[in-house]
Amino acid sequence: MTIGSLPPRYRISIDPVRCMECERCIENCSYGVFRRDGERILVNSRNCTACHRCIACCPRDAISLEEQPCDYRSHPLWTREAREAIYNQARTGKIILAGMGNALDYPIIFDRLVLDACQVTNPSLDPLREPIELRTHIGKKPAKLDLRRRENGDVELLTPIAPNLRVETPIMIGHMSYGAISLNAQVAMARAAKEAGTFMGTGEGGLHSAIYPYQDRMIVQVASGRFGVNIDYLERGAAIEIKIGQGAKPGIGGHLPGEKVCEEVSRTRMIPQGSDAISPAPHHDIYSIEDLAQLVRALKEATEWKKPVFVKIAAVHNASAIAAGIARSPADAVVIDGFRGGTGAAPRVFRDHVGIPIEAAVASVDAKLRDQGIRNEISVIASGGIRGSADVAKAIALGADAVYIGTAALVAMGCRVCGNCYRGLCPWGIATQRPDLVERLNPDVASEQVANLIHAWTLELAELLGAAGINSIESLRGNRDRLRGYMLDESLMQVLDVRQVGA
């Protein structure tokens, strides 16, 4: 052994006075941290992922967790993470996988943007007593309306209106596939979407029959692997989304390990049980904007032009030019996924080092579409790192029509963001297909919690609009006068097109 064992990242301790040896920690830990040894419960801290399942289930609060109890010699360049990555790859010769979103300490632009409020000459609105319109429509909008008055006085609309999704709140649930997450988790979020009057993405995992009752609230995804895609799948969705890229891993495809491809996942994805579901990096029929437009038209033809079609791209440096091309296709919305977007599994080097922040991407896309006079041709959905209602408001003020949330919905169901989704051992029953773990998540309770989260954020959004003197979410979209930058450099302020505080 040339490298030797590495220090544990966490130390789990059990208070012998408080512990009554009920063994709930042993039953609940799917990573094998606890085991019974005669009259004692022994702990192997090396297996701990800080999922907090043991702490949550201990009836006597006897378990405590300490992070990094034994660190390395401090060094500004050779951090613990850098050294341990080298140790692990020297030992295995493999790519390091990770779950969730970007884990590096990049500045969070949302936290350097503040929302403006009205005072005397332009008074604020009271959302408890005055109507605040949060409903929005996702899809193409006509530049103008042509009307004709009939002889009886009625007005006839002559302009054809493209199909739009009517969303009661500008907060939708992003794409998380069956396979990456459990069926109970997907059912819970589908129910929550229906309850909240919003929509949810299926991910690239097909559509399980248990989701059929909520199909009018589902956005079905066509990714490069085309898993589970057939005409029945396309017709069941309220909208269709073509996934070109993902914020957590721009430029590469997806990988669902064979351990997660159980019988039901196999049937839903239409692949052999136990086989790895590997999506290629590109769609092999898309190598230009023209190819993409052809697929959009094909999907619209297949569904008789009754459903809006979205295109999802990762936030990269030329996202605005790509979005402009998408806007000129028959597509109805572009989804931009920032580099803090979550994932079930991605190479850590991609998750932490590839892509750009959603704030900059949305602002540049909105500016490009406005400059070219085609902003009404397409809706913009922001995704990746939306943590609360303030982030929602700021994303819309920067130019988005609506947002996708993903990790936030998982956290509402109990996720502790331990980042080990790819291992399939999620002790909360979310990112796993193991039957004994899946049944830990009660979809009735989980759906209520996700719906509560969306409802709470919607209420807060109404309050923020009222404070800004705005009575409609449409009036907030792209309204950078409602934003001010704090401690942001001048070049970034120009990209965001936002003025400094005090200006």
XYZ file of C-alpha atoms in Angstrom:
503
model
C 0.000 0.000 0.000
C 1.845 3.093 -1.214
C -0.805 5.763 -0.662
C -2.388 4.379 2.486
C -5.839 5.123 3.831
C -7.222 8.640 3.684
C -8.590 10.525 6.693
C -12.378 10.231 7.040
C -14.367 13.266 5.918
C -16.823 12.951 8.793
C -16.788 11.602 12.329
C -19.945 10.050 13.719
C -20.255 9.881 17.504
C -22.850 8.139 19.668
C -23.538 9.453 23.177
C -23.513 6.289 25.324
C -25.673 7.927 27.970
C -28.459 8.952 25.568
C -28.289 5.888 23.282
C -30.838 3.171 24.132
C -29.460 0.769 21.487
C -32.717 0.633 19.523
C -30.706 -0.060 16.330
C -32.662 2.440 14.259
C -29.349 3.861 13.058
C -28.350 0.411 11.789
C -31.702 -0.079 10.041
C -31.728 3.346 8.413
C -28.135 3.749 7.236
C -27.820 2.365 3.709
C -24.060 3.074 3.628
C -23.102 0.645 6.413
C -21.845 3.148 8.982
C -23.356 1.319 11.975
C -23.247 -2.306 13.085
C -23.998 -4.264 16.235
C -21.057 -5.890 18.055
C -22.301 -7.741 21.106
C -23.703 -5.179 23.485
C -22.301 -2.202 21.566
C -23.114 -0.337 18.375
C -19.918 0.290 16.456
C -19.373 3.140 13.980
C -17.366 3.186 10.741
C -17.144 6.914 9.984
C -15.344 6.280 6.695
C -18.627 5.155 5.127
C -20.503 8.307 6.164
C -21.835 10.659 3.465
C -23.464 13.185 5.854
C -26.960 12.229 4.671
C -28.277 12.825 8.235
C -30.646 9.862 8.056
C -29.317 8.433 11.311
C -29.594 11.794 13.079
C -33.156 12.284 11.835
C -34.249 8.803 12.944
C -32.550 8.645 16.356
C -35.316 8.933 19.005
C -32.901 10.171 21.692
C -30.770 12.623 19.680
C -27.749 10.536 20.624
C -25.901 10.820 17.301
C -23.684 13.726 16.306
C -21.716 14.390 13.121
C -18.531 16.404 12.772
C -17.122 17.401 9.372
C -13.418 16.894 8.523
C -12.200 15.855 11.987
C -8.693 15.164 10.620
C -7.558 17.559 7.907
C -4.343 17.845 5.918
C -1.672 20.485 6.256
C -3.294 23.692 5.032
C -2.230 24.897 1.609
C -3.889 27.538 -0.616
C -3.408 25.496 -3.808
C -3.253 21.858 -2.740
C -6.553 21.615 -0.926
C -7.910 18.437 0.614
C -10.194 17.924 -2.392
C -7.330 18.323 -4.886
C -5.089 15.864 -3.061
C -7.769 13.252 -2.480
C -8.841 13.398 -6.135
C -5.271 12.541 -7.126
C -5.053 9.752 -4.544
C -8.316 8.213 -5.761
C -7.461 8.439 -9.450
C -3.932 7.142 -8.864
C -5.515 4.136 -7.173
C -8.355 3.497 -9.661
C -7.500 5.157 -12.985
C -11.161 6.186 -13.346
C -13.259 9.329 -13.727
C -14.485 10.771 -10.431
C -18.288 10.921 -10.345
C -20.400 13.313 -8.323
C -24.036 14.217 -7.830
C -25.957 17.461 -7.301
C -24.665 20.807 -8.587
C -21.389 22.711 -8.746
C -19.652 22.456 -5.379
C -16.871 25.019 -5.809
C -16.849 28.348 -4.015
C -17.682 30.546 -7.001
C -19.405 33.864 -6.188
C -23.186 33.564 -6.369
C -24.380 36.422 -8.568
C -27.938 36.219 -7.227
C -26.553 37.138 -3.794
C -24.896 40.251 -5.263
C -28.163 41.477 -6.788
C -30.752 43.264 -4.660
C -34.372 43.988 -5.520
C -35.631 47.555 -5.519
C -38.773 48.695 -3.691
C -41.192 51.599 -3.997
C -41.698 54.281 -1.397
C -43.664 57.554 -1.623
C -44.042 58.939 -5.130
C -44.524 55.489 -6.631
C -46.265 53.641 -3.802
C -46.054 49.908 -3.306
C -49.002 47.555 -3.714
C -50.654 45.457 -1.015
C -50.993 41.881 -2.319
C -53.506 41.093 0.439
C -55.920 43.718 -0.883
C -54.924 44.246 -4.509
C -54.704 41.630 -7.270
C -51.201 40.465 -8.215
C -51.179 38.445 -11.452
C -48.680 35.584 -11.232
C -50.140 33.509 -14.054
C -47.948 33.310 -17.123
C -48.095 31.588 -20.489
C -45.081 29.702 -21.845
C -44.812 29.701 -25.624
C -44.615 31.953 -28.689
C -46.441 35.276 -28.570
C -47.520 37.228 -31.665
C -45.817 40.572 -32.298
C -49.241 42.098 -32.961
C -52.890 41.046 -33.097
C -55.042 41.447 -36.171
C -58.728 41.856 -35.347
C -61.908 42.151 -37.387
C -65.205 43.506 -36.179
C -68.209 41.511 -37.302
C -71.551 43.026 -38.335
C -73.084 42.068 -34.978
C -70.390 43.958 -33.102
C -68.332 40.960 -31.989
C -64.575 41.065 -32.465
C -62.889 38.194 -34.298
C -59.229 37.353 -33.752
C -57.465 36.799 -37.064
C -53.946 36.178 -35.741
C -53.240 32.465 -35.143
C -52.123 31.836 -31.548
C -49.485 29.168 -30.914
C -50.209 26.647 -28.133
C -48.949 27.896 -24.768
C -48.695 26.310 -21.340
C -50.821 28.194 -18.827
C -48.867 28.255 -15.575
C -50.490 29.612 -12.416
C -47.087 30.396 -10.917
C -43.810 31.020 -12.766
C -42.221 28.130 -10.827
C -42.051 24.753 -12.567
C -40.288 21.523 -11.582
C -37.358 20.591 -13.804
C -36.517 17.273 -15.419
C -35.512 14.374 -13.160
C -35.848 10.979 -14.781
C -37.344 7.781 -13.451
C -34.218 5.789 -12.808
C -32.194 8.711 -11.533
C -34.896 9.193 -8.895
C -37.424 6.726 -7.516
C -40.965 6.345 -8.769
C -42.277 7.525 -5.399
C -40.275 10.735 -5.766
C -41.533 11.312 -9.295
C -45.149 10.624 -8.345
C -44.849 13.014 -5.393
C -43.592 15.856 -7.567
C -46.184 15.171 -10.280
C -48.954 15.432 -7.697
C -47.423 18.641 -6.352
C -47.279 20.130 -9.855
C -50.965 19.393 -10.381
C -51.861 20.803 -6.966
C -49.875 24.007 -7.577
C -51.165 24.556 -11.117
C -47.733 24.170 -12.654
C -45.787 21.610 -14.697
C -43.025 19.063 -14.173
C -40.440 17.498 -16.474
C -40.145 13.733 -16.900
C -36.416 13.698 -17.605
C -35.128 11.308 -20.243
C -36.506 8.209 -18.562
C -39.811 7.757 -20.311
C -43.195 7.964 -18.580
C -44.213 5.289 -16.073
C -47.889 4.364 -16.028
C -48.146 5.602 -12.424
C -47.645 9.142 -13.800
C -50.484 8.859 -16.340
C -53.057 10.489 -13.982
C -50.862 13.619 -14.005
C -49.886 13.573 -17.676
C -51.635 16.886 -18.351
C -49.011 18.443 -16.060
C -45.971 16.681 -17.514
C -43.368 17.977 -19.962
C -41.975 14.907 -21.713
C -38.319 14.990 -22.691
C -36.594 13.829 -25.857
C -32.900 13.468 -25.065
C -30.033 12.096 -27.134
C -30.631 8.523 -25.921
C -34.342 8.702 -26.876
C -35.168 6.395 -23.941
C -38.851 5.576 -23.744
C -39.746 7.869 -26.650
C -42.654 6.772 -28.841
C -45.855 8.361 -30.086
C -47.822 7.375 -26.969
C -45.200 9.095 -24.798
C -45.274 12.264 -26.907
C -49.060 12.467 -26.978
C -49.398 12.086 -23.218
C -47.308 15.133 -22.344
C -48.657 18.667 -22.108
C -45.452 19.831 -23.826
C -42.302 18.294 -25.286
C -38.738 19.270 -24.464
C -35.670 18.458 -26.556
C -32.663 18.188 -24.266
C -29.522 19.363 -26.039
C -27.442 20.125 -22.946
C -27.528 20.146 -19.161
C -25.991 22.681 -16.802
C -24.209 20.141 -14.620
C -22.461 18.539 -17.596
C -22.425 20.673 -20.768
C -21.096 18.928 -23.842
C -21.530 15.342 -22.663
C -24.351 12.807 -22.433
C -25.872 10.981 -19.493
C -25.185 7.727 -17.688
C -27.630 5.763 -15.556
C -25.743 2.832 -13.994
C -27.128 -0.630 -14.652
C -27.637 -1.132 -10.905
C -30.455 1.417 -11.111
C -32.101 -0.176 -14.163
C -34.579 -2.409 -12.349
C -37.453 -4.201 -14.068
C -39.783 -1.176 -13.986
C -37.090 1.241 -15.162
C -36.220 -1.236 -17.917
C -39.813 -1.375 -19.112
C -40.266 2.412 -18.963
C -36.993 3.232 -20.719
C -37.343 0.342 -23.179
C -33.856 -1.022 -22.471
C -32.622 -4.365 -21.064
C -32.792 -4.761 -17.305
C -29.453 -4.226 -15.569
C -27.856 -2.531 -18.584
C -26.232 0.906 -18.357
C -28.380 3.626 -19.936
C -25.760 5.738 -21.705
C -26.877 8.797 -23.632
C -24.515 10.008 -26.358
C -23.080 13.506 -26.114
C -24.820 14.805 -29.278
C -28.135 13.959 -30.868
C -26.913 12.024 -33.891
C -29.499 13.705 -36.107
C -28.679 17.262 -34.966
C -25.530 19.028 -36.123
C -26.935 22.481 -36.886
C -29.761 24.843 -35.990
C -31.469 23.650 -39.193
C -31.296 20.026 -37.999
C -32.734 21.085 -34.640
C -35.569 22.962 -36.346
C -36.333 19.830 -38.367
C -36.685 17.750 -35.190
C -38.919 20.430 -33.655
C -41.153 20.297 -36.721
C -41.179 16.491 -36.679
C -42.336 16.447 -33.045
C -44.999 19.046 -33.797
C -46.188 17.084 -36.826
C -46.343 13.900 -34.740
C -48.564 15.640 -32.185
C -50.613 17.607 -34.787
C -49.117 20.983 -33.762
C -51.134 20.903 -30.535
C -48.262 21.014 -28.052
C -45.487 23.534 -27.413
C -41.955 22.255 -27.945
C -39.089 23.470 -25.736
C -35.348 23.187 -26.313
C -33.031 22.846 -23.318
C -29.426 24.015 -23.581
C -26.645 24.320 -21.038
C -25.519 27.817 -20.083
C -22.317 28.339 -22.087
C -20.569 31.385 -23.527
C -22.531 31.411 -26.811
C -25.928 30.560 -25.302
C -27.412 33.823 -26.602
C -26.524 33.042 -30.226
C -27.905 29.505 -29.854
C -31.117 30.862 -28.300
C -31.535 33.296 -31.183
C -31.320 30.393 -33.625
C -33.817 28.395 -31.581
C -36.195 31.382 -31.520
C -36.204 31.412 -35.325
C -37.168 27.733 -35.419
C -40.701 26.507 -34.652
C -39.662 25.968 -30.998
C -41.822 27.687 -28.376
C -39.413 28.043 -25.443
C -35.731 27.767 -24.667
C -34.609 26.358 -21.318
C -31.225 27.596 -20.134
C -29.592 25.436 -17.450
C -26.844 27.124 -15.449
C -23.672 25.546 -14.076
C -25.194 25.127 -10.614
C -27.880 22.828 -11.986
C -28.148 19.483 -10.236
C -27.636 15.988 -11.606
C -27.849 12.395 -10.498
C -24.379 11.632 -11.810
C -21.711 13.580 -13.677
C -17.926 13.598 -13.926
C -16.893 15.930 -11.126
C -14.550 17.834 -13.436
C -17.537 18.780 -15.631
C -19.891 19.561 -12.757
C -17.425 21.963 -11.138
C -15.553 23.501 -14.085
C -17.731 23.626 -17.225
C -20.488 26.115 -18.008
C -21.426 29.590 -16.834
C -23.830 31.003 -14.201
C -27.521 31.129 -15.041
C -27.714 34.825 -14.139
C -25.262 35.874 -16.868
C -26.699 33.447 -19.420
C -30.315 34.586 -19.004
C -29.362 38.267 -19.147
C -27.329 37.804 -22.342
C -30.048 35.688 -23.998
C -32.750 38.233 -23.161
C -30.573 41.099 -24.468
C -29.764 39.260 -27.716
C -33.406 38.407 -28.422
C -34.502 41.979 -27.718
C -31.740 43.446 -29.890
C -32.873 41.243 -32.774
C -36.547 42.070 -32.226
C -37.575 38.443 -31.623
C -38.059 38.314 -27.839
C -41.773 37.574 -28.306
C -40.939 34.625 -30.564
C -39.954 32.412 -27.654
C -40.266 32.039 -23.894
C -37.162 31.743 -21.717
C -37.024 29.357 -18.761
C -34.140 29.704 -16.279
C -32.790 26.688 -14.439
C -29.868 25.776 -12.226
C -29.379 26.885 -8.627
C -32.768 28.474 -7.850
C -32.880 28.412 -4.025
C -35.801 30.651 -3.076
C -38.403 33.160 -4.186
C -35.825 35.974 -4.341
C -33.820 33.973 -6.901
C -37.049 33.469 -8.882
C -37.774 37.204 -8.899
C -34.204 38.090 -9.874
C -34.115 35.524 -12.686
C -37.352 36.926 -14.123
C -36.111 40.517 -13.797
C -33.024 39.461 -15.758
C -35.228 38.214 -18.586
C -36.740 34.802 -17.818
C -40.457 34.072 -18.207
C -40.366 31.305 -15.601
C -37.939 29.050 -13.733
C -37.348 25.359 -13.212
C -36.505 24.091 -9.742
C -34.938 20.687 -9.128
C -32.724 20.328 -6.077
C -35.077 22.579 -4.088
C -37.952 20.157 -4.753
C -35.788 17.230 -3.632
C -34.777 19.083 -0.468
C -38.474 19.689 0.242
C -38.892 15.891 0.246
C -36.008 15.354 2.681
C -32.856 15.354 0.507
C -29.747 16.454 2.436
C -27.698 17.269 -0.713
C -25.000 14.743 0.247
C -24.048 14.429 -3.446
C -24.022 10.622 -3.586
C -27.065 10.192 -5.849
C -25.081 8.166 -8.392
C -24.496 5.345 -5.887
C -28.188 4.411 -5.732
C -28.143 4.103 -1.932
C -30.148 7.228 -1.045
C -31.413 6.549 2.489
C -34.302 8.991 1.994
C -35.799 6.919 -0.851
C -35.276 9.641 -3.467
C -32.266 8.809 -5.683
C -32.505 5.016 -5.465
C -34.295 2.035 -6.956
C -33.732 -0.347 -4.024
C -37.248 -1.378 -2.962
C -36.541 -1.220 0.780
C -35.192 2.327 0.413
C -37.820 3.520 -2.080
C -40.656 2.672 0.314
C -39.207 5.071 2.895
C -40.523 8.001 0.853
C -44.250 8.471 1.334
C -45.507 10.126 -1.882
C -48.548 11.568 -0.110
C -46.448 13.413 2.457
C -43.699 14.323 -0.014
C -46.150 15.775 -2.558
C -47.708 17.966 0.112
C -44.284 19.271 1.118
C -43.286 20.124 -2.463
C -46.668 21.791 -3.097
C -46.246 23.757 0.153
C -42.826 24.935 -1.014
C -44.155 26.180 -4.368
C -47.138 27.815 -2.650
C -44.886 29.566 -0.107
C -42.520 30.847 -2.803
C -45.506 32.055 -4.836
C -46.819 34.028 -1.864
C -43.406 35.581 -1.324
C -43.151 36.410 -5.021
C -46.471 38.276 -4.798
C -45.102 40.243 -1.848
C -41.930 41.119 -3.768
C -43.952 42.283 -6.765
C -46.142 44.407 -4.538
C -43.115 46.000 -2.900
C -41.791 46.872 -6.350
C -45.111 48.484 -7.307
C -45.761 45.804 -9.937
C -49.089 43.998 -10.243
C -48.140 41.444 -12.908
C -45.330 38.958 -13.413
C -45.228 40.087 -17.051
C -44.192 43.555 -15.879
C -41.265 42.099 -13.960
C -39.891 40.128 -16.920
C -36.695 41.777 -18.127
C -37.352 44.789 -15.870
C -33.780 45.484 -14.805
C -34.814 48.787 -13.212
C -36.019 46.633 -10.326
C -32.483 45.292 -9.781
C -29.299 46.823 -8.428
C -25.845 45.257 -8.242
C -23.837 45.188 -5.022
C -20.076 44.511 -5.111
C -20.136 43.321 -8.727
C -17.376 44.317 -11.147
C -18.162 46.695 -13.992
C -17.758 44.164 -16.799
C -20.255 41.773 -15.210
C -22.651 44.645 -14.590
C -22.545 45.343 -18.327
C -23.402 41.714 -19.126
C -26.298 41.808 -16.664
C -27.298 45.312 -17.813
C -27.886 46.279 -14.198
C -26.906 49.491 -12.433
C -24.962 49.699 -9.173
C -26.651 50.285 -5.828
C -27.198 53.991 -5.306
C -27.402 54.669 -9.035
